[in-house]
Amino acid sequence: MRILGLDYGDRRIGAAVSDAFGWTAQGLETIERRGDESELKRIAGLVKEYEAEEIVVGLPKNMNGTVGPRGEICIEFAEKLRQVLGLPVHLWDERLTTVSAQRTLLEADVSRKKRKQVVDQLAATLILQNFLDSKSKR
């Protein structure tokens, strides 16, 4: 059973998918948000292509654990995905994943232009991998 991981941002959505066993996450792509909901069609296409049965959306919480305005937007997006795709959608605490992704890319000496293209994808991979790791510990 594959799981799709998403890092929902203002301009881009990072996408990752698990392997068939649900052990590892691999980055897929970065989806540009255009305001016309074409991103929902692309996500639906990824669900179909990879036969994903669940979706994990990163939930940006404040450092004190509360949900702020950005988190509320992600909750609304997750609910829209549930309605449109009819799949279980989980919200996963994504505090500092983008920071961690940026740091990883800096340490790998990836150029600024390339970092901008892949940081959301890497953040989605981290969100999904953390979710998968938590499931395997149960």
Short mmCIF file of C-alpha atoms in Angstrom, two decimals:
data_model
loop_
_atom_site.label_atom_id
_atom_site.label_comp_id
_atom_site.label_asym_id
_atom_site.label_seq_id
_atom_site.Cartn_x
_atom_site.Cartn_y
_atom_site.Cartn_z
CA MET A 1 0.00 0.00 0.00
CA ARG A 2 1.54 3.30 -1.10
CA ILE A 3 1.10 6.61 0.70
CA LEU A 4 1.44 10.03 -0.91
CA GLY A 5 3.13 12.77 1.15
CA LEU A 6 2.53 16.47 0.50
CA ASP A 7 4.22 19.64 1.73
CA TYR A 8 1.60 22.33 1.05
CA GLY A 9 2.99 25.82 0.54
CA ASP A 10 1.82 29.21 -0.70
CA ARG A 11 3.35 28.80 -4.16
CA ARG A 12 4.35 25.14 -4.44
CA ILE A 13 3.38 21.70 -3.21
CA GLY A 14 6.13 19.16 -2.67
CA ALA A 15 5.13 15.56 -3.39
CA ALA A 16 6.65 12.26 -2.26
CA VAL A 17 5.49 8.65 -2.32
CA SER A 18 6.24 5.61 -0.21
CA ASP A 19 7.45 2.29 -1.52
CA ALA A 20 4.87 -0.51 -1.74
CA PHE A 21 5.80 -1.79 1.74
CA GLY A 22 5.44 1.60 3.41
CA TRP A 23 9.07 1.64 4.58
CA THR A 24 10.73 4.44 2.62
CA ALA A 25 9.71 7.76 1.07
CA GLN A 26 10.98 9.02 -2.29
CA GLY A 27 10.54 12.54 -3.63
CA LEU A 28 8.43 12.83 -6.76
CA GLU A 29 8.02 16.40 -7.90
CA THR A 30 7.15 19.96 -7.02
CA ILE A 31 3.71 21.10 -8.14
CA GLU A 32 3.27 24.79 -8.90
CA ARG A 33 0.12 26.35 -7.46
CA ARG A 34 -1.66 28.53 -10.02
CA GLY A 35 -4.84 29.40 -8.13
CA ASP A 36 -7.04 27.47 -10.56
CA GLU A 37 -7.01 24.23 -8.53
CA SER A 38 -5.00 22.46 -11.26
CA GLU A 39 -2.86 21.19 -8.37
CA LEU A 40 -5.79 19.01 -7.26
CA LYS A 41 -5.90 17.40 -10.70
CA ARG A 42 -2.15 16.74 -10.56
CA ILE A 43 -2.42 15.23 -7.08
CA ALA A 44 -5.30 13.04 -8.27
CA GLY A 45 -3.07 11.96 -11.17
CA LEU A 46 -0.25 11.03 -8.76
CA VAL A 47 -2.69 9.06 -6.58
CA LYS A 48 -3.82 7.11 -9.63
CA GLU A 49 -0.33 6.66 -11.11
CA TYR A 50 1.20 5.37 -7.87
CA GLU A 51 -1.98 3.66 -6.62
CA ALA A 52 -1.78 5.58 -3.36
CA GLU A 53 -4.36 4.59 -0.76
CA GLU A 54 -3.66 7.32 1.79
CA ILE A 55 -2.30 10.86 1.84
CA VAL A 56 -0.20 12.64 4.46
CA VAL A 57 -0.23 16.44 4.49
CA GLY A 58 2.30 18.37 6.52
CA LEU A 59 0.71 20.49 9.25
CA PRO A 60 2.87 23.49 10.17
CA LYS A 61 2.43 24.02 13.89
CA ASN A 62 3.86 26.81 15.98
CA MET A 63 6.82 25.90 18.18
CA ASN A 64 4.47 25.75 21.21
CA GLY A 65 2.32 23.12 19.45
CA THR A 66 -0.60 25.38 18.56
CA VAL A 67 -2.03 25.65 15.05
CA GLY A 68 -1.76 29.10 13.49
CA PRO A 69 -3.21 30.63 10.30
CA ARG A 70 -0.83 28.66 8.03
CA GLY A 71 -1.89 25.43 9.75
CA GLU A 72 -5.57 26.28 9.31
CA ILE A 73 -4.98 26.65 5.56
CA CYS A 74 -3.36 23.18 5.47
CA ILE A 75 -6.27 21.69 7.42
CA GLU A 76 -8.71 23.14 4.85
CA PHE A 77 -6.56 21.74 2.01
CA ALA A 78 -6.51 18.28 3.65
CA GLU A 79 -10.30 18.36 3.99
CA LYS A 80 -10.66 19.34 0.33
CA LEU A 81 -8.43 16.39 -0.64
CA ARG A 82 -10.60 14.05 1.47
CA GLN A 83 -13.73 15.25 -0.30
CA VAL A 84 -12.32 15.27 -3.84
CA LEU A 85 -10.32 12.01 -3.70
CA GLY A 86 -12.30 10.02 -1.15
CA LEU A 87 -9.11 8.80 0.55
CA PRO A 88 -7.93 8.95 4.16
CA VAL A 89 -5.88 12.13 4.63
CA HIS A 90 -3.62 12.40 7.68
CA LEU A 91 -2.15 15.62 9.02
CA TRP A 92 1.44 15.30 10.25
CA ASP A 93 3.36 17.80 12.37
CA GLU A 94 5.93 19.25 10.00
CA ARG A 95 7.68 21.71 12.30
CA LEU A 96 11.13 22.54 10.92
CA THR A 97 11.01 20.09 7.97
CA THR A 98 11.60 22.85 5.42
CA VAL A 99 14.46 24.17 7.56
CA SER A 100 15.91 20.65 7.73
CA ALA A 101 15.49 20.23 3.96
CA GLN A 102 17.25 23.57 3.33
CA ARG A 103 20.11 22.58 5.64
CA THR A 104 20.50 19.20 3.94
CA LEU A 105 20.66 20.84 0.51
CA LEU A 106 23.16 23.45 1.73
CA GLU A 107 25.39 20.76 3.19
CA ALA A 108 25.20 18.90 -0.13
CA ASP A 109 26.39 22.12 -1.83
CA VAL A 110 23.32 22.31 -4.07
CA SER A 111 23.07 25.60 -5.97
CA ARG A 112 20.49 28.17 -4.86
CA LYS A 113 18.49 27.76 -8.09
CA LYS A 114 18.39 23.97 -7.75
CA ARG A 115 17.54 24.20 -4.01
CA LYS A 116 14.49 26.31 -4.82
CA GLN A 117 13.31 23.63 -7.25
CA VAL A 118 13.68 20.67 -4.88
CA VAL A 119 13.29 21.97 -1.31
CA ASP A 120 9.51 21.40 -1.24
CA GLN A 121 9.94 17.90 -2.64
CA LEU A 122 12.56 17.09 0.00
CA ALA A 123 10.32 18.53 2.74
CA ALA A 124 7.47 16.26 1.53
CA THR A 125 9.87 13.31 1.64
CA LEU A 126 10.84 14.13 5.23
CA ILE A 127 7.19 14.54 6.28
CA LEU A 128 6.25 11.20 4.73
CA GLN A 129 9.32 9.38 6.09
CA ASN A 130 8.59 10.63 9.63
CA PHE A 131 4.98 9.45 9.27
CA LEU A 132 6.11 6.03 8.00
CA ASP A 133 8.66 5.70 10.82
CA SER A 134 5.98 6.48 13.42
CA LYS A 135 3.72 3.76 11.97
CA SER A 136 6.48 1.15 12.04
CA LYS A 137 7.17 1.85 15.74
CA ARG A 138 3.58 1.04 16.73
#
